Short mmCIF file of C-alpha atoms and ligand atoms in Angstrom, two decimals:
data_model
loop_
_atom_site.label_atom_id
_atom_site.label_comp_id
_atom_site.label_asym_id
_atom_site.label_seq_id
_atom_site.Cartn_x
_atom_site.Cartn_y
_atom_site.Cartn_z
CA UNK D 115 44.93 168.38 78.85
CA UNK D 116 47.08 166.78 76.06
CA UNK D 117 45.79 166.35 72.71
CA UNK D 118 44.87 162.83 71.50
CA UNK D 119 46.45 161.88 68.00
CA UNK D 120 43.59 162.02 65.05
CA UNK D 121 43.50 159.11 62.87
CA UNK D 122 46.23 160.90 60.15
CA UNK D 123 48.31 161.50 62.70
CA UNK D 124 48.57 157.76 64.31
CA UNK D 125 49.25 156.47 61.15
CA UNK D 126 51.86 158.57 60.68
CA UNK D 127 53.38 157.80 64.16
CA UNK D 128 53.27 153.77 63.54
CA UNK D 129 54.41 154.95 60.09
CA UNK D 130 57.33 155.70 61.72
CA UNK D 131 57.77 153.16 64.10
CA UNK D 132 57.42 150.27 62.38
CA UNK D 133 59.04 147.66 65.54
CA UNK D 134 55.44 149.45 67.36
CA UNK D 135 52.19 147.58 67.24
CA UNK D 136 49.34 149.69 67.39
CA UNK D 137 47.37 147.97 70.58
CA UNK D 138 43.94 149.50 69.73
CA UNK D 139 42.07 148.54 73.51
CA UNK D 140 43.90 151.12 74.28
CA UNK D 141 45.34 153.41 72.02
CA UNK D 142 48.75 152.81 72.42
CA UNK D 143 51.83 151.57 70.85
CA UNK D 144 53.95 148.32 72.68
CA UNK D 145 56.97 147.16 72.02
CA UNK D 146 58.93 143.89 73.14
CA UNK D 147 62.93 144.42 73.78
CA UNK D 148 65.37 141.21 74.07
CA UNK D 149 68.52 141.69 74.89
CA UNK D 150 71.78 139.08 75.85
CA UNK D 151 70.75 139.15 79.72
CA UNK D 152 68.82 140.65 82.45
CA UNK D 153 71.62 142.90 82.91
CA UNK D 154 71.11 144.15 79.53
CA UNK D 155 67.31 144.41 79.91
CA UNK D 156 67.80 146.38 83.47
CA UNK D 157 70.53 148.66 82.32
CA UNK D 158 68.11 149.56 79.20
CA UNK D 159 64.79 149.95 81.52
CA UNK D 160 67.29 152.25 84.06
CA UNK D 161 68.15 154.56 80.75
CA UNK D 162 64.36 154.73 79.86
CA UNK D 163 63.76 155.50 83.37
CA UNK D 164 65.83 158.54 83.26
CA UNK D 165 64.83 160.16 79.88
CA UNK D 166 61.27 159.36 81.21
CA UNK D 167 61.15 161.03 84.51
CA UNK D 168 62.75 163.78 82.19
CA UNK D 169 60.24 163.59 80.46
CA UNK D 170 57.86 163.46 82.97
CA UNK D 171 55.93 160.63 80.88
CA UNK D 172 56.19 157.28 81.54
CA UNK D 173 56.31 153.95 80.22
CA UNK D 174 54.06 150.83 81.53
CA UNK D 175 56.39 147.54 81.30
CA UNK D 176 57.23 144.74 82.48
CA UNK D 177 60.26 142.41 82.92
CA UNK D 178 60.95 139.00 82.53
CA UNK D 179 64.60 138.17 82.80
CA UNK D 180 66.57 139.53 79.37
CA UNK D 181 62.37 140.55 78.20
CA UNK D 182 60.94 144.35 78.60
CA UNK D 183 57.47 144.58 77.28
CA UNK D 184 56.63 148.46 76.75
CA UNK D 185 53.83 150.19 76.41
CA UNK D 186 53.01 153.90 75.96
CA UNK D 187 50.16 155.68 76.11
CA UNK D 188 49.13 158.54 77.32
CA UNK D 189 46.83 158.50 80.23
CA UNK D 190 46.19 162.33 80.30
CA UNK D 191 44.88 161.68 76.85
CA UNK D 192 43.16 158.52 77.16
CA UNK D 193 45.27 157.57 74.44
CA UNK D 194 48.21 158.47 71.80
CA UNK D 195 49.12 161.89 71.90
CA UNK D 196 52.95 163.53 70.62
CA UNK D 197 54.23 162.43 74.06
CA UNK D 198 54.29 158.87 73.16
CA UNK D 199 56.05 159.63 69.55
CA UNK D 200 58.62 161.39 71.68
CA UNK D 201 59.17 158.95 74.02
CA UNK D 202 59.39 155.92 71.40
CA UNK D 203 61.88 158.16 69.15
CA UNK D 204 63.99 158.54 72.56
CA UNK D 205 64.15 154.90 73.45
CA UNK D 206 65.18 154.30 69.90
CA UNK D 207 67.80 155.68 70.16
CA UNK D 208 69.10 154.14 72.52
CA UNK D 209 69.06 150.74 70.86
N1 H2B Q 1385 52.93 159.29 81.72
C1 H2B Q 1385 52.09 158.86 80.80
N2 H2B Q 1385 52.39 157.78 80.09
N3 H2B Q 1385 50.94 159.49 80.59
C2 H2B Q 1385 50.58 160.57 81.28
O1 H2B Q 1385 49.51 161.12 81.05
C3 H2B Q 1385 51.48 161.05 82.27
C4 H2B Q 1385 52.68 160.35 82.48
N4 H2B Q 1385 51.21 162.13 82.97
N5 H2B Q 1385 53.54 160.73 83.43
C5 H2B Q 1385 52.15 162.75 83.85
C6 H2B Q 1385 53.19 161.79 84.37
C7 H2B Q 1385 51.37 163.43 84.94
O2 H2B Q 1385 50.70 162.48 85.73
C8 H2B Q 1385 52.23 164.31 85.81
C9 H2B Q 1385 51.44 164.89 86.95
O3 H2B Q 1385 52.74 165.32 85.01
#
């Protein structure tokens, strides 16, 4: 079982990640990417892919066009744990 952030510790993360919104229904952080074209937006959901089967934690997201909406959370936790902070500090950087 993975550990659920406390209180100190989500701050901390959106702290952090200030381009996150805290989505409290669920305890998780979402982000909205747009880039030039859906070629853009595909090539950057491919590289996510990668680092996230990696990972073996996953994103939940959705496409429109040059649009990625992306949410993490994680579901082993029932909500943030240090899985999510690693996987937002990855996709950072590849921005
Ligand atoms: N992704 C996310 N976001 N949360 C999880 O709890 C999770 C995951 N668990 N990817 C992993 C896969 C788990 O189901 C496998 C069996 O390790």
């Amino acid at each position: 079982m993975v550990q659920k952030l406390d209180d100190a510790a989500r701050a901390a993360l959106l702290n952090r990640f200030p381009d996150w919104t805290h989505e409290p229904e669920r305890d998780a952080i979402v982000r909205r990417f747009q880039f030039a074209d859906f070629a853009q937006a595909f090539g950057f959901m491919a590289s996510v892919a990668i680092i996230a089967e990696k990972m073996d934690h996953h994103p939940e997201w959705s496409n429109v066009y040059n649009r990625v909406d992306v949410l993490l959370t994680t579901h082993d936790a029932n909500g943030l744990s240090e899985r999510d902070a690693r996987l937002a500090e990855a996709i950072e950087g590849l921005l």
